Tab-separated table of C-alpha atoms in Angstrom:
chain	number	residue	atom	x	y	z
A	1156	MET	CA	-53.078	-0.243	-94.912
A	1157	GLU	CA	-50.576	0.269	-92.348
A	1158	CYS	CA	-51.404	2.266	-89.156
A	1159	LEU	CA	-51.911	5.891	-89.144
A	1160	THR	CA	-48.906	8.448	-88.659
A	1161	GLU	CA	-50.178	11.641	-89.030
A	1162	TRP	CA	-53.720	13.390	-88.639
A	1163	ASP	CA	-53.819	15.796	-91.099
A	1164	LYS	CA	-55.911	18.753	-89.994
A	1165	GLU	CA	-55.596	20.448	-93.468
A	1166	LEU	CA	-56.867	17.245	-94.884
A	1167	GLU	CA	-59.597	16.539	-92.559
A	1168	GLU	CA	-61.092	20.341	-93.540
A	1169	LYS	CA	-60.374	19.268	-97.416
A	1170	ALA	CA	-62.238	16.379	-96.636
A	1171	GLN	CA	-65.565	17.930	-94.793
A	1172	SER	CA	-65.664	20.338	-97.949
A	1173	ASN	CA	-65.631	17.752	-100.348
A	1174	ALA	CA	-67.977	15.327	-98.250
A	1175	VAL	CA	-70.771	17.378	-97.849
A	1176	LYS	CA	-71.116	17.243	-102.006
A	1177	CYS	CA	-71.722	13.548	-101.576
A	1178	VAL	CA	-69.947	12.396	-104.838
A	1179	ASP	CA	-68.890	8.302	-104.515
A	1180	TYR	CA	-65.847	9.372	-106.029
A	1181	VAL	CA	-63.098	12.326	-106.326
A	1182	GLU	CA	-60.247	12.957	-108.421
A	1183	ASP	CA	-57.491	15.154	-106.759
A	1184	GLU	CA	-54.011	16.053	-108.803
A	1185	GLU	CA	-52.136	17.369	-105.816
A	1186	LYS	CA	-53.461	14.385	-102.974
A	1187	GLY	CA	-54.835	11.144	-102.749
A	1188	ALA	CA	-58.754	10.260	-102.223
A	1189	ALA	CA	-61.104	8.050	-101.825
A	1190	VAL	CA	-64.581	7.389	-100.800
A	1191	ILE	CA	-66.634	4.442	-98.811
A	1192	TYR	CA	-70.671	4.954	-99.530
A	1193	LEU	CA	-73.270	3.219	-97.580
A	1194	ASN	CA	-76.673	3.294	-98.595
A	1195	SER	CA	-77.769	3.718	-95.015
A	1196	ASP	CA	-77.335	6.873	-92.706
A	1197	SER	CA	-75.071	4.917	-90.683
A	1198	THR	CA	-71.562	6.527	-89.828
A	1199	SER	CA	-70.396	3.686	-87.810
A	1200	MET	CA	-66.989	2.891	-88.724
A	1201	ASP	CA	-67.670	-0.717	-88.090
A	1202	ASP	CA	-69.716	-0.343	-91.027
A	1203	TYR	CA	-67.607	1.701	-93.009
A	1204	ILE	CA	-65.008	-1.168	-92.771
A	1205	THR	CA	-67.568	-4.049	-93.393
A	1206	GLN	CA	-68.351	-1.738	-96.739
A	1207	LEU	CA	-64.914	-1.938	-97.689
A	1208	ASP	CA	-64.674	-5.771	-97.128
A	1209	THR	CA	-67.377	-5.489	-99.740
A	1210	MET	CA	-65.740	-2.982	-102.110
A	1211	LYS	CA	-62.325	-5.451	-102.365
A	1212	GLN	CA	-64.971	-8.102	-105.052
A	1213	THR	CA	-64.493	-5.458	-107.806
A	1214	TYR	CA	-60.631	-5.556	-107.672
A	1215	GLN	CA	-57.603	-7.942	-108.460
A	1216	TYR	CA	-54.636	-7.349	-105.666
A	1217	GLU	CA	-52.144	-9.209	-107.038
A	1218	SER	CA	-52.595	-8.158	-110.893
A	1219	ASN	CA	-53.772	-4.821	-110.128
A	1220	LYS	CA	-56.687	-4.493	-111.928
A	1221	CYS	CA	-60.641	-3.739	-111.650
A	1222	THR	CA	-63.431	-6.349	-112.333
A	1223	SER	CA	-66.222	-4.152	-111.675
A	1224	GLN	CA	-69.052	-6.064	-112.945
A	1225	ASP	CA	-71.302	-2.412	-114.282
A	1226	GLY	CA	-68.352	-1.152	-115.957
A	1227	LYS	CA	-67.992	1.806	-113.705
A	1228	GLU	CA	-64.309	1.687	-111.709
A	1229	SER	CA	-65.199	4.023	-109.048
A	1230	THR	CA	-65.839	1.461	-106.244
A	1231	CYS	CA	-62.364	0.127	-107.816
A	1232	LYS	CA	-60.730	2.993	-107.583
A	1233	ASN	CA	-61.719	3.931	-103.854
A	1234	TYR	CA	-60.954	0.258	-102.659
A	1235	LYS	CA	-57.372	0.838	-104.134
A	1236	GLN	CA	-56.409	4.122	-102.759
A	1237	PHE	CA	-57.378	2.620	-99.360
A	1238	VAL	CA	-55.518	-0.757	-99.288
A	1239	TRP	CA	-52.323	0.236	-101.184
A	1240	TRP	CA	-52.197	3.585	-98.811
A	1241	GLN	CA	-48.705	3.020	-97.076
A	1242	GLY	CA	-49.259	5.338	-94.123
A	1243	GLY	CA	-48.559	9.296	-93.910
A	1244	LYS	CA	-50.765	12.090	-93.912
A	1245	ILE	CA	-54.746	11.427	-93.224
A	1246	GLY	CA	-58.092	13.121	-92.858
A	1247	CYS	CA	-61.325	12.080	-92.956
A	1248	SER	CA	-64.562	13.212	-92.841
A	1249	LYS	CA	-68.251	11.237	-92.569
A	1250	SER	CA	-71.310	12.675	-94.119
A	1251	ILE	CA	-75.369	12.329	-93.916
A	1252	CYS	CA	-76.659	12.489	-97.665
A	1253	ARG	CA	-80.189	12.911	-98.660
A	1254	VAL	CA	-79.637	12.567	-102.455
A	1255	PRO	CA	-79.986	9.602	-105.142
A	1256	PRO	CA	-79.299	6.424	-104.786
A	1257	SER	CA	-80.536	6.146	-101.570
A	1258	THR	CA	-83.285	7.681	-99.958
A	1259	SER	CA	-80.878	8.092	-97.097
A	1260	SER	CA	-76.588	7.066	-97.307
A	1261	SER	CA	-74.266	8.395	-95.708
A	1262	LEU	CA	-70.182	8.567	-96.928
A	1263	LEU	CA	-66.727	8.116	-95.602
A	1264	MET	CA	-64.340	10.347	-97.595
A	1265	CYS	CA	-60.464	10.401	-96.568
A	1266	TYR	CA	-57.758	12.542	-98.351
A	1267	PHE	CA	-53.745	10.911	-98.468
A	1268	GLU	CA	-50.522	12.766	-98.733
A	1269	LYS	CA	-49.933	11.646	-102.497
A	1270	ASN	CA	-46.508	11.946	-102.748
A	1271	PHE	CA	-45.612	10.146	-99.322
A	1272	CYS	CA	-44.622	6.714	-99.673
A	1273	GLN	CA	-41.902	4.382	-97.347
A	1274	ALA	CA	-38.913	3.155	-98.498
A	1275	GLY	CA	-38.733	0.547	-101.089
A	1276	TYR	CA	-42.165	1.765	-102.084
A	1277	ASP	CA	-42.849	3.914	-105.599
A	1278	CYS	CA	-45.592	6.221	-106.305
A	1279	VAL	CA	-47.602	5.011	-108.973
A	1280	GLY	CA	-50.672	6.112	-110.558
A	1281	ASP	CA	-51.492	7.878	-106.890
A	1282	LEU	CA	-50.685	4.300	-105.138
A	1283	CYS	CA	-47.471	3.282	-102.996
A	1284	CYS	CA	-46.468	0.133	-104.853
A	1285	VAL	CA	-43.586	-1.996	-103.872
A	1286	ARG	CA	-40.596	-1.089	-105.820
A	1287	ALA	CA	-39.775	-4.704	-107.855
A	1288	GLN	CA	-36.181	-5.844	-107.871
A	1289	PRO	CA	-35.313	-8.292	-110.529
A	1290	SER	CA	-35.451	-12.011	-110.066
A	1291	THR	CA	-32.585	-14.254	-110.231
A	1292	GLY	CA	-34.857	-17.286	-109.613
A	1293	SER	CA	-37.935	-19.032	-110.870
A	1294	SER	CA	-41.074	-17.437	-109.251
A	1295	CYS	CA	-44.379	-18.443	-110.630
A	1296	GLY	CA	-43.164	-20.524	-113.169
A	1297	VAL	CA	-39.491	-20.178	-115.139
A	1298	LYS	CA	-38.147	-17.748	-118.133
A	1299	PRO	CA	-38.850	-18.679	-120.983
A	1300	THR	CA	-35.891	-19.606	-123.110
A	1301	ARG	CA	-36.439	-18.452	-126.528
A	1302	LEU	CA	-36.909	-14.612	-126.047
A	1303	VAL	CA	-36.545	-12.215	-129.025
A	1304	PRO	CA	-36.650	-8.295	-128.507
A	1305	LEU	CA	-39.674	-6.123	-128.599
A	1306	TYR	CA	-38.469	-2.613	-130.518
A	1307	ARG	CA	-40.210	0.576	-129.284
A	1308	LEU	CA	-41.063	3.301	-131.755
A	1309	VAL	CA	-42.280	6.941	-131.016
A	1310	HIS	CA	-44.101	9.272	-133.296
A	1311	LYS	CA	-41.758	12.104	-133.227
A	1312	VAL	CA	-44.689	14.326	-133.180
A	1313	ARG	CA	-47.763	13.001	-131.891
A	1314	LYS	CA	-45.896	10.364	-129.666
A	1315	ASP	CA	-48.042	7.620	-130.059
A	1316	THR	CA	-45.991	4.328	-129.452
A	1317	VAL	CA	-45.621	0.926	-131.329
A	1318	LEU	CA	-44.441	-1.883	-130.287
A	1319	THR	CA	-43.325	-4.620	-132.581
A	1320	THR	CA	-40.845	-7.363	-133.148
A	1321	SER	CA	-40.189	-6.775	-136.747
A	1322	ALA	CA	-37.098	-5.515	-137.836
A	1323	LEU	CA	-39.061	-4.647	-141.433
A	1324	ARG	CA	-41.834	-2.762	-139.827
A	1325	LYS	CA	-39.209	-1.005	-138.013
A	1326	ALA	CA	-37.640	0.441	-140.529
A	1327	GLN	CA	-40.970	1.136	-142.632
A	1328	LEU	CA	-42.140	3.091	-139.493
A	1329	ILE	CA	-39.034	5.588	-139.106
A	1330	SER	CA	-39.471	6.177	-142.370
A	1331	THR	CA	-42.680	7.491	-141.498
A	1332	GLY	CA	-41.908	9.837	-138.904
A	1333	TYR	CA	-41.232	7.651	-136.114
A	1334	GLU	CA	-37.855	7.275	-133.940
A	1335	ASN	CA	-36.314	4.339	-132.932
A	1336	MET	CA	-36.158	4.166	-128.720
A	1337	GLY	CA	-34.664	0.918	-128.747
A	1338	THR	CA	-35.763	-2.698	-127.310
A	1339	PHE	CA	-38.286	-2.271	-125.112
A	1340	GLY	CA	-37.737	-5.541	-123.463
A	1341	TYR	CA	-37.921	-8.925	-124.280
A	1342	ILE	CA	-41.117	-11.114	-125.267
A	1343	SER	CA	-41.939	-14.903	-125.788
A	1344	PRO	CA	-42.653	-15.651	-129.745
A	1345	SER	CA	-44.641	-18.901	-128.880
A	1346	GLN	CA	-46.190	-20.202	-125.144
A	1347	GLU	CA	-43.633	-22.566	-123.434
A	1348	ASN	CA	-44.857	-24.864	-120.892
A	1349	GLY	CA	-42.416	-23.737	-118.176
A	1350	CYS	CA	-44.196	-20.062	-117.828
A	1351	THR	CA	-47.810	-20.756	-117.353
A	1352	ARG	CA	-48.440	-17.331	-117.012
A	1353	LEU	CA	-47.931	-16.675	-120.200
A	1354	LYS	CA	-50.817	-14.085	-122.309
A	1355	SER	CA	-51.073	-13.113	-125.370
A	1356	LEU	CA	-50.060	-9.413	-126.075
A	1357	ILE	CA	-52.787	-8.068	-128.621
A	1358	GLU	CA	-52.172	-4.793	-130.735
A	1359	MET	CA	-54.934	-3.169	-131.783
A	1360	LYS	CA	-55.231	0.035	-133.600
A	1361	ALA	CA	-57.556	3.340	-133.270
A	1362	LYS	CA	-60.533	3.563	-136.284
A	1363	GLY	CA	-58.941	6.480	-138.485
A	1364	ARG	CA	-56.335	7.697	-136.934
A	1365	CYS	CA	-52.634	6.278	-135.715
A	1366	ASP	CA	-52.598	4.917	-132.159
A	1367	TYR	CA	-51.947	1.905	-130.750
A	1368	VAL	CA	-52.894	-0.003	-127.668
A	1369	TYR	CA	-51.280	-3.134	-126.377
A	1370	VAL	CA	-53.688	-5.354	-123.987
A	1371	THR	CA	-53.408	-8.668	-122.430
A	1372	GLY	CA	-57.133	-10.535	-121.682
A	1373	GLU	CA	-60.758	-10.872	-123.204
A	1374	GLU	CA	-62.018	-8.256	-121.030
A	1375	PHE	CA	-59.442	-5.312	-122.438
A	1376	LEU	CA	-59.935	-6.658	-125.860
A	1377	SER	CA	-63.491	-5.878	-125.455
A	1378	TYR	CA	-63.197	-2.395	-123.586
A	1379	TYR	CA	-60.669	-1.217	-126.583
A	1380	ALA	CA	-63.049	-2.729	-129.182
A	1381	GLN	CA	-65.971	-0.621	-128.006
A	1382	LYS	CA	-63.746	2.345	-127.791
A	1383	ASN	CA	-63.399	1.488	-131.978
A	1384	TYR	CA	-59.986	0.174	-131.620
A	1385	ASP	CA	-59.514	-2.821	-133.932
A	1386	PHE	CA	-57.686	-5.924	-133.707
A	1387	VAL	CA	-54.321	-5.862	-135.167
A	1388	SER	CA	-51.951	-9.187	-134.443
A	1389	ASN	CA	-50.758	-11.147	-131.775
A	1390	VAL	CA	-47.331	-9.317	-130.698
A	1391	GLY	CA	-45.868	-11.993	-128.656
A	1392	TYR	CA	-46.198	-13.646	-125.172
A	1393	VAL	CA	-46.145	-11.371	-121.905
A	1394	VAL	CA	-47.141	-12.443	-118.240
A	1395	ASP	CA	-49.239	-9.593	-116.203
A	1396	ILE	CA	-46.486	-8.670	-113.429
A	1397	GLU	CA	-43.160	-8.807	-112.412
A	1398	ASP	CA	-41.543	-11.763	-111.065
A	1399	PHE	CA	-44.104	-14.191	-113.085
A	1400	CYS	CA	-41.454	-16.499	-114.675
A	1401	SER	CA	-38.892	-14.305	-113.511
A	1402	ALA	CA	-39.679	-10.818	-115.326
A	1403	ASN	CA	-38.729	-7.789	-114.748
A	1404	VAL	CA	-39.490	-5.026	-116.592
A	1405	THR	CA	-43.057	-3.720	-116.351
A	1406	ALA	CA	-44.777	-1.788	-118.798
A	1407	TYR	CA	-46.159	2.092	-117.599
A	1408	GLN	CA	-49.322	3.094	-120.195
A	1409	PHE	CA	-50.253	6.698	-120.575
A	1410	MET	CA	-52.564	8.448	-122.292
A	1411	ARG	CA	-51.297	12.199	-123.863
A	1412	LEU	CA	-53.947	14.976	-124.708
A	1413	GLY	CA	-56.638	12.119	-124.292
A	1414	THR	CA	-55.586	10.705	-127.780
A	1415	TYR	CA	-52.364	9.440	-128.207
A	1416	ASN	CA	-51.147	6.217	-126.226
A	1417	TYR	CA	-47.150	6.236	-125.036
A	1418	TYR	CA	-45.400	3.355	-123.299
A	1419	THR	CA	-42.417	3.267	-121.446
A	1420	PRO	CA	-40.266	0.381	-119.850
A	1421	SER	CA	-38.588	3.066	-117.577
A	1422	ARG	CA	-39.653	3.321	-113.943
A	1423	GLU	CA	-37.588	6.461	-114.047
A	1424	GLU	CA	-39.728	8.323	-116.891
A	1425	ALA	CA	-42.724	7.084	-115.612
A	1426	MET	CA	-41.864	8.803	-112.397
A	1427	VAL	CA	-40.861	12.168	-114.015
A	1428	LEU	CA	-44.493	11.830	-116.493
A	1429	LEU	CA	-46.279	11.288	-113.186
A	1430	THR	CA	-45.632	14.425	-111.505
A	1431	ARG	CA	-47.343	16.275	-114.386
A	1432	ALA	CA	-45.160	19.599	-114.010
A	1433	GLY	CA	-44.652	21.322	-117.587
A	1434	THR	CA	-45.179	19.673	-120.644
A	1435	ASN	CA	-45.990	16.699	-118.592
A	1436	SER	CA	-49.343	17.582	-117.849
A	1437	GLN	CA	-50.221	16.157	-121.433
A	1438	TYR	CA	-49.501	12.790	-119.880
A	1439	TRP	CA	-51.939	11.008	-117.575
A	1440	PHE	CA	-51.600	7.420	-116.367
A	1441	VAL	CA	-53.652	4.970	-117.350
A	1442	ASN	CA	-52.369	0.981	-116.550
A	1443	LYS	CA	-49.526	-0.981	-115.895
A	1444	PRO	CA	-51.204	-3.445	-118.543
A	1445	PHE	CA	-48.312	-6.154	-118.896
A	1446	ALA	CA	-44.504	-7.413	-117.761
A	1447	LEU	CA	-41.574	-8.816	-119.800
A	1448	TRP	CA	-37.776	-9.418	-119.627
A	1449	GLU	CA	-34.939	-7.008	-119.513
A	1450	THR	CA	-32.749	-9.540	-121.065
A	1451	SER	CA	-32.784	-12.951	-123.510
A	1452	GLU	CA	-30.251	-14.673	-121.392
């Protein structure tokens, strides 16, 4: 977070009207919103700041991933909105609640100017994120030496995405209605000692329909298994975020019509989809699940 740059009366009034509802999470397509919830009737800012420090246990800042033990991500999402905020218009309001989960509780609700990000930052998934620059040196490990192309194919109608390193599978998919969108980036076909950050990129497929997801880590493997996705294969090896082992391409994951997962390596395309204007309203931002390399060199 940074210093307040402009208190906004309109955002304050919006916070006031919603704070009295005593909800622990708010989704707003036009503005960023976040809530700090206390299991007491205190309205002290010191107590809210202390609670915010407790909330950070649900979030991994470096990898931008939630680690909520109860499976609920509302606390994590609230915390992310506060810590990634980079200044701009803000308006907040407090409220005393006489509803569960406590006999007496309180909350601080804040609304943020969603589209304001300072120079060098982009708005991604309601957050102001640092615009990563390609790394030319060794950062958290060295770039893998045997990188192979990862092809992206998108169905012409459904827009579900398939990522593969196989030229044969690419040809088969093209013959069944998929469009060749070129190279998504480059990934490592195996583990390498020089880059200890490498993780398996796992392909999973939804049962009974053509939809694929690409995950790293046991928690996401379990998450999608619970959503009836089956393991397909290990596509290769990637890293969590840019700059690990000099990775310089981020994968952006969107959900189309609540059914099909769409992936793009283009920050510019992701910014357009995030506007949700026109037909882009069909797309919801999901995650930045992994990073890879722009070239094999």
